[in-house]
Tab-separated table of C-alpha atoms and ligand atoms in Angstrom:
chain	number	residue	atom	x	y	z
A	247	MET	CA	20.270	-10.486	1.317
A	248	ASP	CA	19.230	-9.435	-2.141
A	249	GLN	CA	17.030	-6.321	-1.785
A	250	SER	CA	15.825	-6.147	-5.362
A	251	LEU	CA	12.433	-6.435	-6.978
A	252	ARG	CA	13.833	-9.137	-9.269
A	253	LYS	CA	14.624	-11.258	-6.191
A	254	ALA	CA	10.998	-10.961	-5.028
A	255	ILE	CA	9.822	-11.844	-8.550
A	256	ALA	CA	12.088	-14.937	-8.490
A	257	ILE	CA	10.499	-16.057	-5.204
A	258	LEU	CA	7.005	-15.661	-6.669
A	259	GLU	CA	8.076	-17.418	-9.868
A	260	ASP	CA	9.203	-20.456	-7.830
A	261	LEU	CA	5.690	-20.526	-6.368
A	262	GLY	CA	4.165	-20.545	-9.880
A	263	GLU	CA	2.836	-17.013	-9.354
A	264	ILE	CA	4.454	-15.279	-12.349
A	265	HIS	CA	2.962	-15.444	-15.828
A	266	TYR	CA	5.183	-14.266	-18.699
A	267	VAL	CA	3.219	-12.597	-21.478
A	268	ASP	CA	5.293	-12.935	-24.678
A	269	ARG	CA	2.607	-11.702	-27.031
A	270	PRO	CA	3.137	-8.090	-28.188
A	271	VAL	CA	1.191	-5.649	-26.024
A	272	ASP	CA	0.576	-1.931	-26.332
A	273	PRO	CA	1.168	0.315	-23.315
A	274	LEU	CA	-1.749	2.406	-24.565
A	275	TYR	CA	-4.712	0.731	-22.765
A	276	GLU	CA	-3.843	-2.881	-23.698
A	277	ILE	CA	-1.533	-3.572	-20.718
A	278	GLY	CA	-4.145	-1.954	-18.467
A	279	ALA	CA	-6.902	-4.110	-19.951
A	280	VAL	CA	-4.941	-7.346	-19.431
A	281	MET	CA	-4.015	-6.332	-15.884
A	282	SER	CA	-7.656	-5.412	-15.118
A	283	LEU	CA	-8.945	-8.753	-16.377
A	284	LYS	CA	-6.159	-10.717	-14.638
A	285	SER	CA	-5.830	-8.664	-11.489
A	286	ARG	CA	-6.048	-11.730	-9.225
A	287	GLY	CA	-3.991	-14.901	-9.444
A	288	PRO	CA	-0.595	-15.072	-11.152
A	289	SER	CA	1.190	-11.768	-11.764
A	290	GLN	CA	2.188	-10.621	-15.250
A	291	VAL	CA	5.558	-9.825	-16.753
A	292	PHE	CA	5.052	-8.385	-20.253
A	293	SER	CA	8.286	-9.136	-22.105
A	294	ASN	CA	7.228	-7.787	-25.503
A	295	VAL	CA	5.952	-4.241	-25.111
A	296	ARG	CA	5.390	-2.497	-28.441
A	297	GLY	CA	8.054	0.160	-29.025
A	298	TYR	CA	10.176	-0.728	-25.984
A	299	SER	CA	12.856	-3.198	-24.989
A	300	MET	CA	12.058	-2.833	-21.268
A	301	PRO	CA	9.639	-5.409	-19.822
A	302	VAL	CA	6.640	-4.267	-17.771
A	303	ALA	CA	5.646	-6.115	-14.579
A	304	GLY	CA	2.295	-5.766	-12.859
A	305	ASN	CA	-0.159	-7.243	-10.357
A	306	LEU	CA	2.952	-8.504	-8.536
A	307	PHE	CA	1.781	-8.150	-4.926
A	308	ASN	CA	-1.929	-8.653	-5.486
A	309	SER	CA	-2.661	-10.701	-2.339
A	310	ARG	CA	-1.635	-10.430	1.310
A	311	ALA	CA	0.186	-13.736	0.951
A	312	LYS	CA	2.224	-12.490	-2.027
A	313	ILE	CA	3.165	-9.256	-0.229
A	314	ALA	CA	4.416	-11.361	2.699
A	315	LEU	CA	6.092	-14.122	0.675
A	316	GLY	CA	7.782	-11.606	-1.635
A	317	MET	CA	9.423	-10.166	1.494
A	318	GLY	CA	10.293	-13.610	2.869
A	319	VAL	CA	7.719	-13.279	5.682
A	320	ALA	CA	5.210	-16.027	6.561
A	321	PRO	CA	1.749	-14.704	5.538
A	322	GLU	CA	0.266	-15.174	9.040
A	323	ARG	CA	3.076	-13.017	10.474
A	324	LEU	CA	2.533	-10.092	8.092
A	325	GLN	CA	0.827	-7.723	10.532
A	326	GLU	CA	3.208	-8.571	13.385
A	327	ALA	CA	6.189	-7.935	11.094
A	328	CYS	CA	4.699	-4.542	10.156
A	329	LEU	CA	4.062	-3.599	13.812
A	330	GLN	CA	7.612	-4.482	14.760
A	331	ALA	CA	8.986	-2.555	11.771
A	332	ILE	CA	7.016	0.566	12.723
A	333	ASN	CA	8.302	0.481	16.312
A	334	GLU	CA	11.820	-0.866	15.842
A	335	GLY	CA	13.153	0.519	12.589
A	336	ILE	CA	16.569	-0.319	11.158
A	337	ALA	CA	18.397	2.695	9.706
A	338	PRO	CA	19.627	2.388	6.111
A	339	GLU	CA	23.307	2.237	5.174
A	340	MET	CA	25.160	3.778	2.250
A	341	THR	CA	26.845	1.841	-0.534
A	342	GLU	CA	28.790	2.734	-3.668
A	343	GLU	CA	27.745	-0.510	-5.305
A	344	ALA	CA	24.562	0.516	-7.035
A	345	PRO	CA	23.133	-1.588	-9.861
A	346	VAL	CA	20.444	1.090	-10.279
A	347	GLN	CA	23.173	3.441	-11.596
A	348	GLU	CA	24.628	1.099	-14.211
A	349	CYS	CA	23.235	3.413	-16.911
A	350	PHE	CA	23.064	7.212	-16.677
A	351	PHE	CA	21.195	9.680	-18.902
A	352	GLU	CA	20.990	13.457	-18.758
A	353	SER	CA	18.990	16.033	-20.640
A	354	PRO	CA	17.636	16.208	-23.199
A	355	LEU	CA	15.364	13.452	-21.851
A	356	ASP	CA	12.330	12.018	-23.564
A	357	LEU	CA	10.736	9.964	-20.786
A	358	LYS	CA	7.968	8.693	-23.029
A	359	ARG	CA	10.515	7.178	-25.394
A	360	MET	CA	12.639	5.734	-22.583
A	361	LEU	CA	9.956	4.179	-20.363
A	362	PRO	CA	7.032	1.887	-21.261
A	363	VAL	CA	4.534	3.745	-19.081
A	364	PRO	CA	0.968	2.454	-19.499
A	365	THR	CA	-2.013	4.657	-20.182
A	366	TRP	CA	-4.603	2.999	-17.949
A	367	PHE	CA	-8.118	4.338	-18.267
A	368	GLU	CA	-10.257	5.877	-20.969
A	369	GLN	CA	-10.718	9.334	-19.433
A	370	GLU	CA	-7.253	9.834	-17.973
A	371	LEU	CA	-5.218	12.289	-19.984
A	372	GLY	CA	-1.931	10.415	-20.322
A	373	PRO	CA	0.340	7.584	-19.192
A	374	TYR	CA	0.848	7.307	-15.425
A	375	ILE	CA	3.792	5.984	-13.410
A	376	THR	CA	1.907	4.286	-10.549
A	377	ALA	CA	4.603	2.328	-8.685
A	378	GLY	CA	7.216	5.055	-8.309
A	379	ILE	CA	8.155	5.853	-4.734
A	380	ILE	CA	9.002	9.517	-4.284
A	381	VAL	CA	11.989	10.254	-2.039
A	382	ALA	CA	12.250	13.816	-0.700
A	383	LYS	CA	13.676	15.656	2.282
A	384	ASP	CA	12.019	18.110	4.650
A	385	PRO	CA	13.535	21.500	3.720
A	386	GLU	CA	13.512	22.511	7.415
A	387	THR	CA	14.738	19.383	9.181
A	388	GLY	CA	16.461	17.436	6.403
A	389	ARG	CA	14.438	14.366	7.449
A	390	ARG	CA	13.540	12.023	4.639
A	391	ASN	CA	10.036	11.133	3.416
A	392	VAL	CA	9.118	8.249	1.130
A	393	SER	CA	5.666	7.924	-0.432
A	394	ILE	CA	3.827	7.096	-3.636
A	395	ALA	CA	1.922	9.588	-5.752
A	396	ARG	CA	0.707	9.246	-9.317
A	397	LEU	CA	2.984	10.819	-11.940
A	398	ARG	CA	1.777	11.590	-15.434
A	399	LEU	CA	4.134	11.943	-18.377
A	400	GLU	CA	3.718	15.393	-19.880
A	401	GLY	CA	6.259	15.155	-22.729
A	402	GLY	CA	10.049	15.458	-22.728
A	403	ASP	CA	11.377	15.648	-19.170
A	404	ALA	CA	8.112	16.948	-17.670
A	405	LEU	CA	5.815	15.131	-15.224
A	406	LEU	CA	2.636	16.123	-13.429
A	407	ALA	CA	2.404	14.863	-9.833
A	408	GLY	CA	-0.981	14.233	-8.204
A	409	ILE	CA	-0.290	14.524	-4.481
A	410	SER	CA	-2.937	14.148	-1.780
A	411	PRO	CA	-3.047	17.274	0.420
A	412	SER	CA	-3.097	15.017	3.506
A	413	HIS	CA	0.202	13.340	2.578
A	414	HIS	CA	3.599	14.360	3.949
A	415	LEU	CA	4.934	15.218	0.506
A	416	SER	CA	2.374	18.057	0.374
A	417	ARG	CA	3.715	19.400	3.672
A	418	LEU	CA	7.299	19.296	2.357
A	419	MET	CA	6.143	21.083	-0.779
A	420	GLU	CA	4.458	23.829	1.277
A	421	LYS	CA	7.600	24.257	3.362
A	422	ALA	CA	9.726	24.548	0.215
A	423	GLN	CA	7.286	27.047	-1.265
A	424	ALA	CA	7.339	29.178	1.910
A	425	ARG	CA	11.118	29.367	1.565
A	426	GLY	CA	10.872	30.217	-2.121
A	427	GLU	CA	12.622	26.958	-3.018
A	428	GLU	CA	12.057	24.038	-5.328
A	429	LEU	CA	11.790	20.544	-3.836
A	430	PRO	CA	14.329	17.996	-5.160
A	431	ILE	CA	12.805	14.536	-5.574
A	432	ALA	CA	13.859	11.099	-6.744
A	433	VAL	CA	11.276	8.753	-8.242
A	434	VAL	CA	12.314	5.143	-7.703
A	435	ILE	CA	10.673	2.509	-9.913
A	436	GLY	CA	11.089	-1.254	-9.469
A	437	ASN	CA	11.116	-1.695	-5.708
A	438	HIS	CA	11.380	-4.614	-3.321
A	439	PRO	CA	7.977	-5.186	-1.626
A	440	ALA	CA	9.454	-4.169	1.757
A	441	VAL	CA	10.186	-0.724	0.296
A	442	LEU	CA	6.760	-0.444	-1.339
A	443	LEU	CA	4.943	-1.475	1.840
A	444	ALA	CA	7.064	0.821	4.043
A	445	SER	CA	6.246	3.756	1.760
A	446	GLN	CA	2.536	3.228	2.545
A	447	MET	CA	2.788	3.342	6.346
A	448	TYR	CA	0.843	6.126	8.077
A	449	VAL	CA	3.627	7.261	10.397
A	450	GLU	CA	4.384	10.773	11.666
A	451	LEU	CA	6.273	13.332	9.606
A	452	GLY	CA	9.991	12.819	10.172
A	453	HIS	CA	9.676	9.036	10.644
A	454	ASP	CA	11.884	7.726	7.819
A	455	GLU	CA	9.993	5.071	5.875
A	456	PHE	CA	13.354	3.542	4.861
A	457	ASP	CA	13.879	2.625	8.554
A	458	ILE	CA	10.626	0.633	8.336
A	459	ALA	CA	11.790	-1.000	5.085
A	460	GLY	CA	15.027	-2.042	6.798
A	461	ALA	CA	13.149	-3.642	9.673
A	462	LEU	CA	10.919	-5.532	7.213
A	463	LEU	CA	14.092	-6.729	5.458
A	464	GLU	CA	15.688	-7.492	8.858
A	465	GLU	CA	18.818	-5.616	7.708
A	466	PRO	CA	19.669	-2.033	6.704
A	467	LEU	CA	18.277	-0.984	3.338
A	468	ARG	CA	21.266	-0.195	1.120
A	469	LEU	CA	21.079	3.310	-0.341
A	470	THR	CA	23.214	5.130	-2.847
A	471	ARG	CA	23.619	8.856	-3.507
A	472	CYS	CA	21.761	10.297	-6.483
A	473	ARG	CA	23.937	11.804	-9.224
A	474	THR	CA	22.273	15.204	-9.601
A	475	VAL	CA	20.202	15.803	-6.434
A	476	ASP	CA	21.055	15.600	-2.718
A	477	LEU	CA	18.984	12.462	-2.048
A	478	GLU	CA	19.630	8.768	-1.454
A	479	VAL	CA	17.789	5.928	-3.171
A	480	PRO	CA	17.695	2.107	-2.833
A	481	ALA	CA	20.812	0.878	-4.631
A	482	GLU	CA	19.178	-2.298	-5.919
A	483	ALA	CA	16.104	-0.673	-7.449
A	484	GLU	CA	15.492	-0.849	-11.208
A	485	ILE	CA	15.107	2.796	-12.333
A	486	VAL	CA	15.528	6.247	-10.736
A	487	LEU	CA	14.297	9.587	-12.085
A	488	GLU	CA	16.128	12.486	-10.450
A	489	GLY	CA	14.392	15.840	-10.589
A	490	VAL	CA	12.707	18.796	-9.035
A	491	LEU	CA	9.151	19.543	-8.002
A	492	TYR	CA	7.964	23.140	-8.504
A	493	PRO	CA	5.459	23.848	-5.716
A	494	GLY	CA	3.695	26.871	-7.215
A	495	ASP	CA	3.527	25.515	-10.751
A	496	LEU	CA	0.057	23.962	-11.013
A	497	LYS	CA	-1.931	22.512	-13.882
A	498	ASP	CA	-5.432	21.030	-13.871
A	499	GLU	CA	-5.039	17.265	-13.999
A	500	GLY	CA	-8.447	16.370	-15.420
A	501	PRO	CA	-10.183	13.113	-14.447
A	502	VAL	CA	-8.040	10.683	-12.432
A	503	SER	CA	-8.766	7.182	-11.177
A	504	GLU	CA	-9.018	6.521	-7.446
A	505	PHE	CA	-9.084	3.419	-5.225
A	506	HIS	CA	-12.888	3.326	-5.210
A	507	GLY	CA	-12.968	2.630	-8.940
A	508	PHE	CA	-14.480	5.965	-10.010
A	509	TYR	CA	-12.898	8.996	-11.624
A	510	GLU	CA	-12.133	11.909	-9.336
A	511	HIS	CA	-11.642	15.551	-10.297
A	512	TYR	CA	-9.117	16.753	-7.774
A	513	GLY	CA	-8.054	19.822	-9.710
A	514	PRO	CA	-4.460	20.940	-10.020
A	515	GLY	CA	-1.351	18.745	-10.044
A	516	GLN	CA	2.249	19.821	-9.435
A	517	ALA	CA	4.831	20.325	-12.167
A	518	VAL	CA	7.972	18.148	-12.002
A	519	ARG	CA	11.041	18.254	-14.247
A	520	ILE	CA	13.402	15.307	-14.460
A	521	ARG	CA	17.095	16.154	-14.801
A	522	ALA	CA	18.620	12.690	-14.956
A	523	VAL	CA	17.638	9.042	-15.265
A	524	THR	CA	19.662	6.111	-13.966
A	525	HIS	CA	18.765	2.455	-14.397
A	526	ARG	CA	20.089	-1.068	-14.462
A	527	LYS	CA	21.460	-2.514	-17.713
A	528	ASP	CA	18.267	-4.572	-18.104
A	529	PRO	CA	15.646	-2.721	-16.043
A	530	ILE	CA	12.149	-4.004	-15.250
A	531	PHE	CA	9.423	-1.356	-15.348
A	532	GLN	CA	7.138	-2.053	-12.399
A	533	THR	CA	3.508	-0.912	-12.394
A	534	ILE	CA	0.597	-1.064	-9.980
A	535	LEU	CA	-2.815	-1.244	-11.612
A	536	PRO	CA	-4.595	1.817	-10.190
A	537	GLY	CA	-8.286	2.065	-9.311
A	538	PHE	CA	-10.255	-0.617	-7.444
A	539	ALA	CA	-7.635	-3.329	-8.022
A	540	PRO	CA	-6.225	-5.833	-5.523
A	541	GLU	CA	-2.567	-4.767	-5.452
A	542	HIS	CA	-3.408	-1.073	-5.146
A	543	LEU	CA	-5.954	-1.790	-2.385
A	544	LEU	CA	-3.833	-4.250	-0.432
A	545	LEU	CA	-0.481	-2.420	-0.335
A	546	GLY	CA	-2.353	0.514	1.187
A	547	GLY	CA	-4.719	-1.643	3.224
A	548	VAL	CA	-1.991	-3.734	4.875
A	549	ALA	CA	-0.132	-0.553	5.855
A	550	ILE	CA	-3.249	1.258	7.119
A	551	GLY	CA	-4.275	-1.831	9.117
A	552	ALA	CA	-0.834	-2.088	10.717
A	553	THR	CA	-0.526	1.593	11.645
A	554	THR	CA	-4.085	1.645	13.036
A	555	CYS	CA	-3.466	-1.552	15.025
A	556	ASN	CA	-0.250	-0.077	16.397
A	557	ALA	CA	-2.116	2.981	17.683
A	558	LEU	CA	-4.949	0.890	19.176
A	559	ARG	CA	-2.723	-1.583	20.984
A	560	LYS	CA	-1.015	1.239	22.854
A	561	VAL	CA	-4.298	1.984	24.640
A	562	ILE	CA	-6.280	-1.263	24.405
A	563	PRO	CA	-4.022	-4.276	24.991
A	564	SER	CA	-6.770	-6.773	24.075
A	565	VAL	CA	-6.650	-5.607	20.410
A	566	ARG	CA	-5.073	-8.312	18.278
A	567	ARG	CA	-5.443	-7.362	14.617
A	568	VAL	CA	-6.840	-4.606	12.443
A	569	LEU	CA	-7.712	-5.772	8.968
A	570	VAL	CA	-8.642	-3.215	6.317
A	571	THR	CA	-10.746	-5.215	3.895
A	572	GLU	CA	-10.252	-5.422	0.150
A	573	GLY	CA	-13.996	-5.012	-0.458
A	574	GLY	CA	-13.783	-1.897	1.687
A	575	MET	CA	-11.413	-0.507	-0.939
A	576	GLY	CA	-8.341	-1.272	1.148
A	577	ARG	CA	-9.034	2.092	2.796
A	578	VAL	CA	-12.449	2.613	4.416
A	579	HIS	CA	-13.736	-0.617	6.047
A	580	ALA	CA	-11.947	-2.450	8.840
A	581	VAL	CA	-12.381	-5.459	11.111
A	582	ILE	CA	-10.765	-5.328	14.554
A	583	THR	CA	-10.183	-8.514	16.523
A	584	LEU	CA	-9.994	-8.427	20.322
A	585	LYS	CA	-9.093	-11.127	22.842
A	586	GLU	CA	-11.807	-11.411	25.518
A	587	PRO	CA	-12.644	-7.707	25.476
A	588	ARG	CA	-14.233	-6.183	28.560
A	589	ALA	CA	-17.691	-4.660	28.376
A	590	GLY	CA	-17.630	-1.655	26.028
A	591	GLU	CA	-14.087	-2.266	24.863
A	592	GLY	CA	-15.142	-3.271	21.346
A	593	LYS	CA	-16.916	0.068	20.892
A	594	ARG	CA	-13.948	1.930	22.324
A	595	ALA	CA	-11.618	0.226	19.853
A	596	ILE	CA	-13.927	1.111	16.953
A	597	LEU	CA	-14.064	4.785	17.953
A	598	LEU	CA	-10.310	4.946	18.359
A	599	ALA	CA	-9.735	3.368	14.947
A	600	MET	CA	-12.098	5.849	13.271
A	601	ALA	CA	-10.527	8.790	15.083
A	602	HIS	CA	-6.973	7.678	14.378
A	603	THR	CA	-7.434	6.813	10.708
A	604	ASN	CA	-9.653	9.393	9.084
A	605	LEU	CA	-10.437	7.179	6.074
A	606	LEU	CA	-12.094	4.448	8.184
A	607	LYS	CA	-15.874	4.839	8.165
A	608	PHE	CA	-17.262	1.326	8.734
A	609	VAL	CA	-15.610	-0.709	11.458
A	610	ILE	CA	-16.641	-4.046	12.940
A	611	ALA	CA	-15.164	-5.460	16.160
A	612	VAL	CA	-15.086	-9.264	16.589
A	613	ASP	CA	-13.562	-11.793	18.983
A	614	ASP	CA	-10.080	-13.000	18.123
A	615	GLU	CA	-11.231	-16.526	17.263
A	616	ILE	CA	-12.765	-14.991	14.129
A	617	ASP	CA	-10.390	-14.847	11.149
A	618	PRO	CA	-10.905	-11.279	9.874
A	619	GLU	CA	-9.630	-12.293	6.422
A	620	ASP	CA	-12.594	-14.689	6.058
A	621	PRO	CA	-15.763	-12.721	5.193
A	622	ILE	CA	-17.872	-15.775	6.083
A	623	GLN	CA	-16.555	-15.835	9.623
A	624	VAL	CA	-17.049	-12.074	9.988
A	625	ALA	CA	-20.646	-12.456	8.765
A	626	TRP	CA	-21.103	-15.312	11.272
A	627	ALA	CA	-19.947	-13.010	14.066
A	628	LEU	CA	-22.548	-10.432	12.989
A	629	ALA	CA	-25.241	-13.117	12.914
A	630	ALA	CA	-24.221	-14.670	16.225
A	631	ARG	CA	-23.145	-11.687	18.320
A	632	MET	CA	-24.824	-8.493	17.108
A	633	GLN	CA	-27.893	-7.035	18.842
A	634	GLY	CA	-28.942	-4.201	16.531
A	635	ASP	CA	-30.110	-1.625	19.098
A	636	ARG	CA	-27.213	-2.294	21.432
A	637	ASP	CA	-24.237	-2.915	19.134
A	638	VAL	CA	-24.719	-0.753	16.036
A	639	PHE	CA	-23.883	2.919	16.346
A	640	ILE	CA	-24.119	5.653	13.749
A	641	LEU	CA	-22.039	8.801	13.865
A	642	PRO	CA	-23.302	11.467	11.462
A	643	GLY	CA	-21.368	14.624	10.681
A	644	MET	CA	-17.880	13.152	10.942
A	645	LYS	CA	-14.933	14.614	9.031
A	646	ALA	CA	-14.442	12.763	5.737
A	647	ASP	CA	-11.396	12.139	3.604
A	648	ARG	CA	-11.705	13.822	0.207
A	649	CYS	CA	-11.172	10.415	-1.451
A	650	ASP	CA	-14.337	8.833	-0.034
A	651	PRO	CA	-17.003	8.432	-2.725
A	652	MET	CA	-19.764	9.135	-0.146
A	653	GLU	CA	-18.164	12.348	1.136
A	654	ARG	CA	-20.481	15.373	0.973
A	655	ASP	CA	-18.917	18.759	1.824
A	656	LEU	CA	-16.061	16.721	3.323
A	657	MET	CA	-18.472	15.215	5.873
A	658	ILE	CA	-19.575	11.625	6.241
A	659	THR	CA	-21.604	9.313	8.504
A	660	LYS	CA	-19.486	6.649	10.146
A	661	VAL	CA	-20.912	3.312	11.318
A	662	GLY	CA	-19.539	0.969	13.962
A	663	ILE	CA	-20.707	-2.534	14.907
A	664	ASP	CA	-19.518	-4.242	18.042
A	665	ALA	CA	-19.900	-7.960	17.250
A	666	THR	CA	-17.704	-9.179	20.093
A	667	THR	CA	-19.189	-11.569	22.616
A	668	ALA	CA	-21.029	-9.648	25.292
A	669	PRO	CA	-20.046	-10.339	28.919
A	670	GLY	CA	-22.129	-13.243	30.232
A	671	GLU	CA	-22.361	-14.783	26.735
A	672	ARG	CA	-18.910	-16.313	26.982
A	673	GLY	CA	-17.733	-19.381	28.914
A	674	PRO	CA	-19.630	-22.177	30.664
A	675	GLU	CA	-22.351	-19.841	31.976
A	676	ALA	CA	-23.378	-18.724	28.442
A	677	LYS	CA	-26.879	-19.555	27.204
A	678	TYR	CA	-25.528	-20.890	23.900
A	679	GLN	CA	-22.695	-23.412	24.037
A	680	PRO	CA	-20.721	-24.188	20.840
A	681	VAL	CA	-21.137	-27.655	19.312
A	682	HIS	CA	-18.129	-29.874	18.713
A	683	PRO	CA	-17.117	-33.535	18.870
A	684	PRO	CA	-15.389	-34.547	22.137
A	685	ARG	CA	-12.179	-32.488	22.460
A	686	GLU	CA	-9.860	-35.504	22.762
A	687	VAL	CA	-11.244	-37.096	19.584
A	688	LEU	CA	-11.035	-33.805	17.723
A	689	GLU	CA	-7.407	-33.272	18.762
A	690	ALA	CA	-6.366	-36.839	17.932
A	691	VAL	CA	-7.882	-36.581	14.444
A	692	ARG	CA	-6.425	-33.103	13.889
A	693	LYS	CA	-2.904	-34.444	14.556
A	694	ASP	CA	-3.210	-37.086	11.835
A	695	LEU	CA	-5.581	-35.253	9.529
A	696	ASP	CA	-3.491	-35.948	6.431
A	697	LEU	CA	-4.009	-39.670	6.925
A	698	TYR	CA	-7.773	-39.465	6.490
B	76	MN	MN1	5.965	10.100	5.759
């Protein structure tokens, strides 16, 4: 099958989910402003970017349904598809047929002239590539890692990479530094949603995210060799920047946006130099609106939910889904559904989720007849099932992620609520019985509902 971003865009276009913006737009703040104001609903393809011939696409996978449909997966199967892909990866295969290498450029490179990279927010100090997956290899084991980090254009062939210290790329960088080496990287822009989603999975170091992408595609991801570095990249991507990351070479990044919608001051970023650029003849420049924006929250949130669910199910078989909510920044709030949990199992699942995924700080457990994607149903479960003194528990002094806006000295208070049905409150012996019309009437009407 076609493994390109443009294929996914064509699928969304058929569903009426792509809006072409023909009006001239400026990459300096204007694209960011349009994407902020239209972050939900149809995605944008800006075909007339001032100073560039390359179109800019954004807000492409800004709902769970669009992430799934873009990959050719039924939306209700999204988490199952992720779980299967984590556990049963499909290794990539190599190809010489690489549309992403139709055009080749070497130094001197002026990335700012070549690429329509948006400058997003008032206080950020330059344009940021936000949808570039970074491919690198472990200098000790040769195992591949694929992840996203923000990359700021610094003029000419220079970039500044903002890499979270908890991410694998930081570990690879430290290993390279210990050996006195640079770290070759390839930044791939314009990716199929299976590749983007795979890059966000919280799997162990050495687990190749391209194996996960292959399983999501249900066939090996086709890779091609880079021209100037010893790395392989998706052959059907839009643009590749081949270069080197210099571990010791740091520069203060200034204020940067984060998923919570505030500026952060993380300190130094890593210097990167790009040696070569390859792209298609007519490349699409893909972006993800950073900050508290649906696509940014959901690509991470879907992956965090799937990896957390995978860990939970290994110990608690009654766990059905883990949903990291969009309101909870796609990172810090989760709803776990369980099928007829035993006494105390809801609380156990909550504790495991918080321990497994450091970012999670507010976790609610509900029965599996609650749709965790529906905030009204989750609120109903709280109203119908929660006894405050029994079901709410507060855990002060827990380790925090540095990204959490409530972190103080890297500590935080976590809160869990077990809103599953308590034993004795379920079944025919329960004090409160649910109301409904007679089952046989309900089922008969449901079968022919379209006729009413
Ligand atoms: Mn990794």
